[in-house]
Amino acid sequence: ENYKASTIQRKISAIYKYCETKNIHINLQDKEFKIVWQGIRRKIGIAKQGKDPILLKDLEDILQHIPKNTHMGIRDRSLLTFGWFSAMRRSEIVKLNWDDISFIKEGIIINIRQSKTDKFGEGQKIAILKRKVFCPIKHLKAWQKINDNGAVFCSVNKADKVTGIRLSCIDVARIVKKWAAVIDLDITKIAGHSLRRGFVTTAVSSG
């Protein structure tokens, strides 16, 4: 089997825990074990595999398939366009409340209270401008009309009712994968981060 280093590490931990329950001592700090384990890690590599970006054309294709007349469709159209054009981390997106967003004539200003790189919690503000094509502001306003809860992005149940329950990072990844599959993208290479990566990739290629 061609296991990744992270998979082998989990298996080692599981074996260690099992042996503990049987009062069998395994010394993971043994010098010879550590030499062998470091050699394995060097041989198979320990770098994380990056995820593919969802590019602007991909986003355009995805929006063709998302319903415009269901609460879930309106939510997903807003989430995907907002996630792409803001280039925010999904952990930042799911923490947003409506009072973190100011609607202005040109678009919106978002107050990110704390991000992964903001260790002192100073916060930062970013802006998203209106667009003529698949405008994230238009989709966000449509979602706001049916979601008067505190959390900007919350769940929609099977009866297509807005619940007010804040989405998690896992939910964002699931939604992105769901719609990526519709346009035949390889979802094993897609994650919630694919929206942010798609924006950055597009910005770099556009100079």
GROMACS .gro file of N, CA and C in nm, residues 29-180:
model
  456
   29GLN      N    1   1.000   0.704   2.143
   29GLN     CA    2   1.116   0.792   2.149
   29GLN      C    3   1.247   0.715   2.131
   30ASP      N    4   1.234   0.584   2.107
   30ASP     CA    5   1.354   0.500   2.086
   30ASP      C    6   1.435   0.554   1.969
   31LYS      N    7   1.564   0.563   1.987
   31LYS     CA    8   1.651   0.624   1.887
   31LYS      C    9   1.642   0.553   1.752
   32GLU      N   10   1.645   0.420   1.753
   32GLU     CA   11   1.641   0.345   1.627
   32GLU      C   12   1.506   0.363   1.556
   33PHE      N   13   1.398   0.363   1.635
   33PHE     CA   14   1.265   0.385   1.575
   33PHE      C   15   1.257   0.522   1.509
   34LYS      N   16   1.308   0.624   1.578
   34LYS     CA   17   1.300   0.760   1.524
   34LYS      C   18   1.381   0.775   1.396
   35ILE      N   19   1.496   0.705   1.388
   35ILE     CA   20   1.578   0.710   1.266
   35ILE      C   21   1.502   0.649   1.149
   36VAL      N   22   1.440   0.531   1.174
   36VAL     CA   23   1.364   0.464   1.068
   36VAL      C   24   1.245   0.549   1.025
   37TRP      N   25   1.172   0.605   1.122
   37TRP     CA   26   1.053   0.685   1.092
   37TRP      C   27   1.090   0.812   1.015
   38GLN      N   28   1.198   0.876   1.052
   38GLN     CA   29   1.243   0.994   0.978
   38GLN      C   30   1.282   0.959   0.835
   39GLY      N   31   1.343   0.841   0.818
   39GLY     CA   32   1.379   0.795   0.683
   39GLY      C   33   1.256   0.772   0.596
   40ILE      N   34   1.153   0.712   0.657
   40ILE     CA   35   1.028   0.688   0.584
   40ILE      C   36   0.966   0.820   0.541
   41ARG      N   37   0.962   0.915   0.633
   41ARG     CA   38   0.903   1.046   0.603
   41ARG      C   39   0.977   1.117   0.490
   42ARG      N   40   1.110   1.105   0.491
   42ARG     CA   41   1.190   1.168   0.384
   42ARG      C   42   1.162   1.100   0.250
   43LYS      N   43   1.148   0.968   0.253
   43LYS     CA   44   1.131   0.893   0.128
   43LYS      C   45   0.997   0.921   0.062
   44ILE      N   46   0.888   0.920   0.141
   44ILE     CA   47   0.755   0.935   0.080
   44ILE      C   48   0.707   1.080   0.081
   45GLY      N   49   0.779   1.165   0.153
   45GLY     CA   50   0.743   1.308   0.154
   45GLY      C   51   0.635   1.337   0.256
   46ILE      N   52   0.643   1.456   0.315
   46ILE     CA   53   0.546   1.494   0.417
   46ILE      C   54   0.472   1.622   0.380
   47ALA      N   55   0.498   1.673   0.260
   47ALA     CA   56   0.430   1.796   0.220
   47ALA      C   57   0.282   1.771   0.195
   48LYS      N   58   0.199   1.867   0.236
   48LYS     CA   59   0.055   1.856   0.212
   48LYS      C   60   0.026   1.878   0.065
   49GLN      N   61  -0.069   1.800   0.012
   49GLN     CA   62  -0.108   1.818  -0.127
   49GLN      C   63  -0.199   1.939  -0.139
   50GLY      N   64  -0.162   2.030  -0.228
   50GLY     CA   65  -0.245   2.148  -0.249
   50GLY      C   66  -0.372   2.113  -0.323
   51LYS      N   67  -0.476   2.193  -0.306
   51LYS     CA   68  -0.602   2.172  -0.374
   51LYS      C   69  -0.609   2.258  -0.499
   52ASP      N   70  -0.687   2.212  -0.597
   52ASP     CA   71  -0.702   2.285  -0.722
   52ASP      C   72  -0.784   2.412  -0.700
   53PRO      N   73  -0.755   2.515  -0.776
   53PRO     CA   74  -0.835   2.637  -0.766
   53PRO      C   75  -0.965   2.623  -0.846
   54ILE      N   76  -1.068   2.692  -0.801
   54ILE     CA   77  -1.188   2.710  -0.882
   54ILE      C   78  -1.173   2.844  -0.951
   55LEU      N   79  -1.151   2.840  -1.080
   55LEU     CA   80  -1.124   2.961  -1.156
   55LEU      C   81  -1.254   3.035  -1.189
   56LEU      N   82  -1.240   3.156  -1.242
   56LEU     CA   83  -1.357   3.239  -1.270
   56LEU      C   84  -1.452   3.170  -1.369
   57LYS      N   85  -1.396   3.103  -1.469
   57LYS     CA   86  -1.480   3.031  -1.566
   57LYS      C   87  -1.552   2.916  -1.498
   58ASP      N   88  -1.485   2.848  -1.405
   58ASP     CA   89  -1.549   2.741  -1.329
   58ASP      C   90  -1.666   2.795  -1.248
   59LEU      N   91  -1.645   2.908  -1.184
   59LEU     CA   92  -1.749   2.970  -1.103
   59LEU      C   93  -1.869   3.007  -1.190
   60GLU      N   94  -1.841   3.060  -1.307
   60GLU     CA   95  -1.948   3.096  -1.401
   60GLU      C   96  -2.028   2.972  -1.441
   61ASP      N   97  -1.958   2.863  -1.469
   61ASP     CA   98  -2.025   2.738  -1.507
   61ASP      C   99  -2.109   2.683  -1.392
   62ILE      N  100  -2.055   2.691  -1.270
   62ILE     CA  101  -2.127   2.640  -1.153
   62ILE      C  102  -2.257   2.717  -1.133
   63LEU      N  103  -2.252   2.849  -1.147
   63LEU     CA  104  -2.370   2.932  -1.125
   63LEU      C  105  -2.482   2.900  -1.222
   64GLN      N  106  -2.447   2.844  -1.338
   64GLN     CA  107  -2.549   2.806  -1.435
   64GLN      C  108  -2.637   2.693  -1.382
   65HIS      N  109  -2.583   2.617  -1.286
   65HIS     CA  110  -2.653   2.498  -1.237
   65HIS      C  111  -2.723   2.518  -1.101
   66ILE      N  112  -2.693   2.628  -1.033
   66ILE     CA  113  -2.753   2.649  -0.900
   66ILE      C  114  -2.889   2.717  -0.914
   67PRO      N  115  -2.993   2.659  -0.856
   67PRO     CA  116  -3.128   2.718  -0.866
   67PRO      C  117  -3.134   2.860  -0.814
   68LYS      N  118  -3.218   2.942  -0.879
   68LYS     CA  119  -3.234   3.081  -0.838
   68LYS      C  120  -3.357   3.101  -0.749
   69ASN      N  121  -3.443   2.998  -0.745
   69ASN     CA  122  -3.572   3.015  -0.679
   69ASN      C  123  -3.591   2.930  -0.554
   70THR      N  124  -3.481   2.877  -0.499
   70THR     CA  125  -3.489   2.804  -0.371
   70THR      C  126  -3.401   2.874  -0.269
   71HIS      N  127  -3.436   2.860  -0.143
   71HIS     CA  128  -3.354   2.922  -0.038
   71HIS      C  129  -3.212   2.867  -0.039
   72MET      N  130  -3.201   2.736  -0.059
   72MET     CA  131  -3.068   2.675  -0.062
   72MET      C  132  -2.987   2.724  -0.181
   73GLY      N  133  -3.053   2.738  -0.295
   73GLY     CA  134  -2.986   2.786  -0.415
   73GLY      C  135  -2.938   2.929  -0.398
   74ILE      N  136  -3.023   3.014  -0.341
   74ILE     CA  137  -2.987   3.154  -0.317
   74ILE      C  138  -2.870   3.162  -0.220
   75ARG      N  139  -2.874   3.078  -0.116
   75ARG     CA  140  -2.764   3.075  -0.018
   75ARG      C  141  -2.634   3.032  -0.084
   76ASP      N  142  -2.640   2.926  -0.164
   76ASP     CA  143  -2.518   2.874  -0.225
   76ASP      C  144  -2.461   2.968  -0.330
   77ARG      N  145  -2.548   3.034  -0.406
   77ARG     CA  146  -2.500   3.132  -0.504
   77ARG      C  147  -2.427   3.246  -0.433
   78SER      N  148  -2.483   3.287  -0.320
   78SER     CA  149  -2.420   3.394  -0.243
   78SER      C  150  -2.289   3.349  -0.180
   79LEU      N  151  -2.290   3.231  -0.120
   79LEU     CA  152  -2.170   3.179  -0.053
   79LEU      C  153  -2.053   3.164  -0.150
   80LEU      N  154  -2.079   3.106  -0.267
   80LEU     CA  155  -1.971   3.081  -0.362
   80LEU      C  156  -1.915   3.210  -0.422
   81THR      N  157  -2.004   3.302  -0.459
   81THR     CA  158  -1.954   3.428  -0.517
   81THR      C  159  -1.886   3.514  -0.411
   82PHE      N  160  -1.942   3.515  -0.290
   82PHE     CA  161  -1.881   3.590  -0.180
   82PHE      C  162  -1.744   3.530  -0.146
   83GLY      N  163  -1.738   3.399  -0.135
   83GLY     CA  164  -1.613   3.332  -0.101
   83GLY      C  165  -1.506   3.356  -0.205
   84TRP      N  166  -1.547   3.357  -0.331
   84TRP     CA  167  -1.449   3.375  -0.440
   84TRP      C  168  -1.398   3.519  -0.445
   85PHE      N  169  -1.491   3.615  -0.449
   85PHE     CA  170  -1.450   3.755  -0.469
   85PHE      C  171  -1.390   3.818  -0.344
   86SER      N  172  -1.420   3.764  -0.226
   86SER     CA  173  -1.359   3.818  -0.104
   86SER      C  174  -1.221   3.758  -0.079
   87ALA      N  175  -1.198   3.637  -0.135
   87ALA     CA  176  -1.073   3.562  -0.112
   87ALA      C  177  -1.049   3.540   0.037
   88MET      N  178  -1.157   3.534   0.113
   88MET     CA  179  -1.144   3.511   0.257
   88MET      C  180  -1.129   3.362   0.286
   89ARG      N  181  -1.064   3.332   0.398
   89ARG     CA  182  -1.056   3.194   0.444
   89ARG      C  183  -1.196   3.149   0.488
   90ARG      N  184  -1.223   3.021   0.474
   90ARG     CA  185  -1.358   2.974   0.511
   90ARG      C  186  -1.383   2.993   0.660
   91SER      N  187  -1.276   2.985   0.743
   91SER     CA  188  -1.292   3.007   0.886
   91SER      C  189  -1.336   3.150   0.915
   92GLU      N  190  -1.295   3.245   0.830
   92GLU     CA  191  -1.335   3.385   0.844
   92GLU      C  192  -1.478   3.405   0.795
   93ILE      N  193  -1.511   3.336   0.687
   93ILE     CA  194  -1.645   3.349   0.628
   93ILE      C  195  -1.754   3.303   0.724
   94VAL      N  196  -1.733   3.187   0.786
   94VAL     CA  197  -1.838   3.131   0.870
   94VAL      C  198  -1.856   3.209   1.001
   95LYS      N  199  -1.758   3.291   1.038
   95LYS     CA  200  -1.770   3.371   1.161
   95LYS      C  201  -1.844   3.501   1.139
   96LEU      N  202  -1.869   3.537   1.013
   96LEU     CA  203  -1.928   3.667   0.984
   96LEU      C  204  -2.072   3.679   1.032
   97ASN      N  205  -2.103   3.795   1.089
   97ASN     CA  206  -2.240   3.834   1.120
   97ASN      C  207  -2.279   3.949   1.028
   98TRP      N  208  -2.409   3.972   1.015
   98TRP     CA  209  -2.453   4.078   0.925
   98TRP      C  210  -2.399   4.214   0.967
   99ASP      N  211  -2.380   4.235   1.096
   99ASP     CA  212  -2.328   4.366   1.139
   99ASP      C  213  -2.180   4.383   1.110
  100ASP      N  214  -2.118   4.278   1.054
  100ASP     CA  215  -1.979   4.290   1.008
  100ASP      C  216  -1.971   4.341   0.865
  101ILE      N  217  -2.087   4.353   0.800
  101ILE     CA  218  -2.091   4.392   0.659
  101ILE      C  219  -2.165   4.524   0.643
  102SER      N  220  -2.100   4.618   0.576
  102SER     CA  221  -2.162   4.748   0.548
  102SER      C  222  -2.187   4.759   0.398
  103PHE      N  223  -2.312   4.784   0.360
  103PHE     CA  224  -2.347   4.802   0.219
  103PHE      C  225  -2.327   4.949   0.183
  104ILE      N  226  -2.247   4.973   0.080
  104ILE     CA  227  -2.222   5.108   0.033
  104ILE      C  228  -2.258   5.115  -0.116
  105LYS      N  229  -2.254   5.233  -0.171
  105LYS     CA  230  -2.293   5.252  -0.311
  105LYS      C  231  -2.210   5.166  -0.406
  106GLU      N  232  -2.080   5.155  -0.376
  106GLU     CA  233  -1.989   5.083  -0.467
  106GLU      C  234  -1.990   4.932  -0.446
  107GLY      N  235  -2.041   4.886  -0.331
  107GLY     CA  236  -2.038   4.742  -0.302
  107GLY      C  237  -2.056   4.717  -0.153
  108ILE      N  238  -1.960   4.651  -0.092
  108ILE     CA  239  -1.966   4.626   0.052
  108ILE      C  240  -1.827   4.641   0.115
  109ILE      N  241  -1.829   4.672   0.244
  109ILE     CA  242  -1.706   4.671   0.325
  109ILE      C  243  -1.725   4.565   0.432
  110ILE      N  244  -1.628   4.477   0.445
  110ILE     CA  245  -1.636   4.366   0.539
  110ILE      C  246  -1.537   4.389   0.652
  111ASN      N  247  -1.586   4.377   0.773
  111ASN     CA  248  -1.499   4.388   0.890
  111ASN      C  249  -1.464   4.248   0.937
  112ILE      N  250  -1.339   4.206   0.912
  112ILE     CA  251  -1.292   4.076   0.957
  112ILE      C  252  -1.235   4.096   1.097
  113ARG      N  253  -1.308   4.050   1.197
  113ARG     CA  254  -1.270   4.079   1.336
  113ARG      C  255  -1.137   4.015   1.375
  114GLN      N  256  -1.116   3.892   1.329
  114GLN     CA  257  -0.989   3.826   1.357
  114GLN      C  258  -0.966   3.717   1.253
  115SER      N  259  -0.844   3.709   1.203
  115SER     CA  260  -0.811   3.609   1.103
  115SER      C  261  -0.694   3.524   1.153
  116LYS      N  262  -0.660   3.426   1.073
  116LYS     CA  263  -0.553   3.332   1.108
  116LYS      C  264  -0.420   3.403   1.130
  117THR      N  265  -0.395   3.507   1.052
  117THR     CA  266  -0.267   3.578   1.061
  117THR      C  267  -0.274   3.700   1.153
  118ASP      N  268  -0.393   3.725   1.209
  118ASP     CA  269  -0.411   3.841   1.297
  118ASP      C  270  -0.403   3.794   1.442
  119LYS      N  271  -0.282   3.772   1.490
  119LYS     CA  272  -0.262   3.711   1.621
  119LYS      C  273  -0.309   3.799   1.736
  120PHE      N  274  -0.312   3.931   1.714
  120PHE     CA  275  -0.349   4.022   1.822
  120PHE      C  276  -0.495   4.068   1.813
  121GLY      N  277  -0.569   4.011   1.719
  121GLY     CA  278  -0.711   4.042   1.708
  121GLY      C  279  -0.741   4.188   1.674
  122GLU      N  280  -0.655   4.249   1.595
  122GLU     CA  281  -0.673   4.390   1.561
  122GLU      C  282  -0.782   4.409   1.455
  123GLY      N  283  -0.807   4.304   1.377
  123GLY     CA  284  -0.910   4.313   1.274
  123GLY      C  285  -0.862   4.385   1.149
  124GLN      N  286  -0.937   4.367   1.041
  124GLN     CA  287  -0.905   4.439   0.918
  124GLN      C  288  -1.032   4.454   0.836
  125LYS      N  289  -1.028   4.550   0.745
  125LYS     CA  290  -1.143   4.574   0.658
  125LYS      C  291  -1.104   4.548   0.513
  126ILE      N  292  -1.194   4.481   0.442
  126ILE     CA  293  -1.174   4.460   0.299
  126ILE      C  294  -1.302   4.501   0.226
  127ALA      N  295  -1.288   4.527   0.098
  127ALA     CA  296  -1.405   4.570   0.019
  127ALA      C  297  -1.426   4.476  -0.099
  128ILE      N  298  -1.552   4.459  -0.135
  128ILE     CA  299  -1.587   4.390  -0.259
  128ILE      C  300  -1.672   4.487  -0.340
  129LEU      N  301  -1.633   4.511  -0.463
  129LEU     CA  302  -1.704   4.604  -0.549
  129LEU      C  303  -1.810   4.533  -0.632
  130LYS      N  304  -1.910   4.609  -0.671
  130LYS     CA  305  -2.015   4.555  -0.757
  130LYS      C  306  -1.958   4.515  -0.893
  131ARG      N  307  -2.021   4.415  -0.954
  131ARG     CA  308  -1.981   4.371  -1.087
  131ARG      C  309  -2.105   4.361  -1.175
  132LYS      N  310  -2.085   4.370  -1.306
  132LYS     CA  311  -2.198   4.357  -1.397
  132LYS      C  312  -2.238   4.211  -1.415
  133VAL      N  313  -2.138   4.121  -1.410
  133VAL     CA  314  -2.164   3.978  -1.431
  133VAL      C  315  -2.147   3.902  -1.300
  134PHE      N  316  -2.242   3.809  -1.271
  134PHE     CA  317  -2.247   3.732  -1.146
  134PHE      C  318  -2.192   3.809  -1.026
  135CYS      N  319  -2.261   3.919  -0.999
  135CYS     CA  320  -2.219   4.012  -0.894
  135CYS      C  321  -2.238   3.952  -0.754
  136PRO      N  322  -2.133   3.945  -0.675
  136PRO     CA  323  -2.146   3.889  -0.541
  136PRO      C  324  -2.235   3.975  -0.450
  137ILE      N  325  -2.241   4.105  -0.477
  137ILE     CA  326  -2.324   4.195  -0.396
  137ILE      C  327  -2.472   4.165  -0.421
  138LYS      N  328  -2.507   4.144  -0.546
  138LYS     CA  329  -2.646   4.112  -0.582
  138LYS      C  330  -2.690   3.982  -0.515
  139HIS      N  331  -2.602   3.880  -0.519
  139HIS     CA  332  -2.636   3.751  -0.459
  139HIS      C  333  -2.645   3.762  -0.307
  140LEU      N  334  -2.558   3.844  -0.248
  140LEU     CA  335  -2.559   3.860  -0.103
  140LEU      C  336  -2.688   3.930  -0.057
  141LYS      N  337  -2.731   4.030  -0.132
  141LYS     CA  338  -2.854   4.102  -0.098
  141LYS      C  339  -2.976   4.009  -0.110
  142ALA      N  340  -2.976   3.925  -0.213
  142ALA     CA  341  -3.086   3.830  -0.230
  142ALA      C  342  -3.093   3.733  -0.113
  143TRP      N  343  -2.977   3.691  -0.064
  143TRP     CA  344  -2.971   3.601   0.051
  143TRP      C  345  -3.012   3.674   0.179
  144GLN      N  346  -2.973   3.796   0.194
  144GLN     CA  347  -3.008   3.872   0.314
  144GLN      C  348  -3.159   3.889   0.328
  145LYS      N  349  -3.229   3.901   0.215
  145LYS     CA  350  -3.374   3.919   0.218
  145LYS      C  351  -3.446   3.801   0.284
  146ILE      N  352  -3.386   3.681   0.276
  146ILE     CA  353  -3.453   3.563   0.332
  146ILE      C  354  -3.383   3.511   0.457
  147ASN      N  355  -3.273   3.575   0.495
  147ASN     CA  356  -3.199   3.534   0.614
  147ASN      C  357  -3.181   3.654   0.706
  148ASP      N  358  -3.269   3.664   0.805
  148ASP     CA  359  -3.261   3.776   0.899
  148ASP      C  360  -3.197   3.734   1.031
  149ASN      N  361  -3.122   3.624   1.027
  149ASN     CA  362  -3.052   3.577   1.146
  149ASN      C  363  -2.920   3.653   1.162
  150GLY      N  364  -2.855   3.635   1.275
  150GLY     CA  365  -2.730   3.705   1.300
  150GLY      C  366  -2.617   3.660   1.210
  151ALA      N  367  -2.603   3.529   1.192
  151ALA     CA  368  -2.495   3.474   1.109
  151ALA      C  369  -2.524   3.500   0.962
  152VAL      N  370  -2.423   3.544   0.889
  152VAL     CA  371  -2.442   3.569   0.746
  152VAL      C  372  -2.473   3.439   0.672
  153PHE      N  373  -2.392   3.338   0.694
  153PHE     CA  374  -2.413   3.212   0.623
  153PHE      C  375  -2.456   3.104   0.720
  154CYS      N  376  -2.580   3.060   0.705
  154CYS     CA  377  -2.636   2.959   0.794
  154CYS      C  378  -2.700   2.848   0.712
  155SER      N  379  -2.742   2.745   0.780
  155SER     CA  380  -2.791   2.625   0.712
  155SER      C  381  -2.934   2.642   0.662
  156VAL      N  382  -2.968   2.560   0.563
  156VAL     CA  383  -3.104   2.551   0.510
  156VAL      C  384  -3.142   2.404   0.519
  157ASN      N  385  -3.257   2.374   0.582
  157ASN     CA  386  -3.292   2.233   0.603
  157ASN      C  387  -3.353   2.170   0.479
  158LYS      N  388  -3.391   2.042   0.492
  158LYS     CA  389  -3.442   1.967   0.377
  158LYS      C  390  -3.575   2.021   0.326
  159ALA      N  391  -3.646   2.093   0.413
  159ALA     CA  392  -3.772   2.155   0.372
  159ALA      C  393  -3.749   2.292   0.309
  160ASP      N  394  -3.622   2.326   0.285
  160ASP     CA  395  -3.580   2.453   0.224
  160ASP      C  396  -3.613   2.572   0.314
  161LYS      N  397  -3.603   2.551   0.445
  161LYS     CA  398  -3.623   2.658   0.541
  161LYS      C  399  -3.489   2.702   0.597
  162VAL      N  400  -3.470   2.834   0.609
  162VAL     CA  401  -3.348   2.887   0.667
  162VAL      C  402  -3.352   2.865   0.819
  163THR      N  403  -3.252   2.798   0.873
  163THR     CA  404  -3.255   2.758   1.015
  163THR      C  405  -3.190   2.860   1.108
  164GLY      N  406  -3.098   2.937   1.057
  164GLY     CA  407  -3.025   3.029   1.143
  164GLY      C  408  -2.903   2.967   1.208
  165ILE      N  409  -2.883   2.836   1.187
  165ILE     CA  410  -2.767   2.767   1.243
  165ILE      C  411  -2.644   2.799   1.158
  166ARG      N  412  -2.544   2.857   1.219
  166ARG     CA  413  -2.424   2.901   1.148
  166ARG      C  414  -2.355   2.784   1.078
  167LEU      N  415  -2.314   2.807   0.954
  167LEU     CA  416  -2.238   2.704   0.882
  167LEU      C  417  -2.101   2.686   0.946
  168SER      N  418  -2.045   2.566   0.931
  168SER     CA  419  -1.910   2.538   0.977
  168SER      C  420  -1.816   2.536   0.857
  169CYS      N  421  -1.686   2.528   0.885
  169CYS     CA  422  -1.587   2.518   0.777
  169CYS      C  423  -1.612   2.392   0.694
  170ILE      N  424  -1.653   2.285   0.761
  170ILE     CA  425  -1.682   2.159   0.692
  170ILE      C  426  -1.800   2.176   0.597
  171ASP      N  427  -1.901   2.252   0.642
  171ASP     CA  428  -2.018   2.278   0.557
  171ASP      C  429  -1.977   2.352   0.430
  172VAL      N  430  -1.889   2.450   0.444
  172VAL     CA  431  -1.844   2.528   0.328
  172VAL      C  432  -1.774   2.435   0.228
  173ALA      N  433  -1.685   2.351   0.277
  173ALA     CA  434  -1.614   2.256   0.190
  173ALA      C  435  -1.712   2.163   0.120
  174ARG      N  436  -1.813   2.116   0.194
  174ARG     CA  437  -1.913   2.024   0.137
  174ARG      C  438  -1.992   2.091   0.025
  175ILE      N  439  -2.030   2.217   0.046
  175ILE     CA  440  -2.107   2.290  -0.055
  175ILE      C  441  -2.022   2.315  -0.180
  176VAL      N  442  -1.897   2.353  -0.159
  176VAL     CA  443  -1.807   2.377  -0.273
  176VAL      C  444  -1.788   2.249  -0.353
  177LYS      N  445  -1.764   2.137  -0.285
  177LYS     CA  446  -1.746   2.009  -0.353
  177LYS      C  447  -1.873   1.968  -0.428
  178LYS      N  448  -1.987   1.990  -0.365
  178LYS     CA  449  -2.116   1.953  -0.426
  178LYS      C  450  -2.133   2.017  -0.563
  179TRP      N  451  -2.107   2.147  -0.570
  179TRP     CA  452  -2.128   2.217  -0.697
  179TRP      C  453  -2.012   2.199  -0.793
  180ALA      N  454  -1.893   2.175  -0.741
  180ALA     CA  455  -1.779   2.145  -0.829
  180ALA      C  456  -1.803   2.015  -0.905
   0.00000   0.00000   0.00000
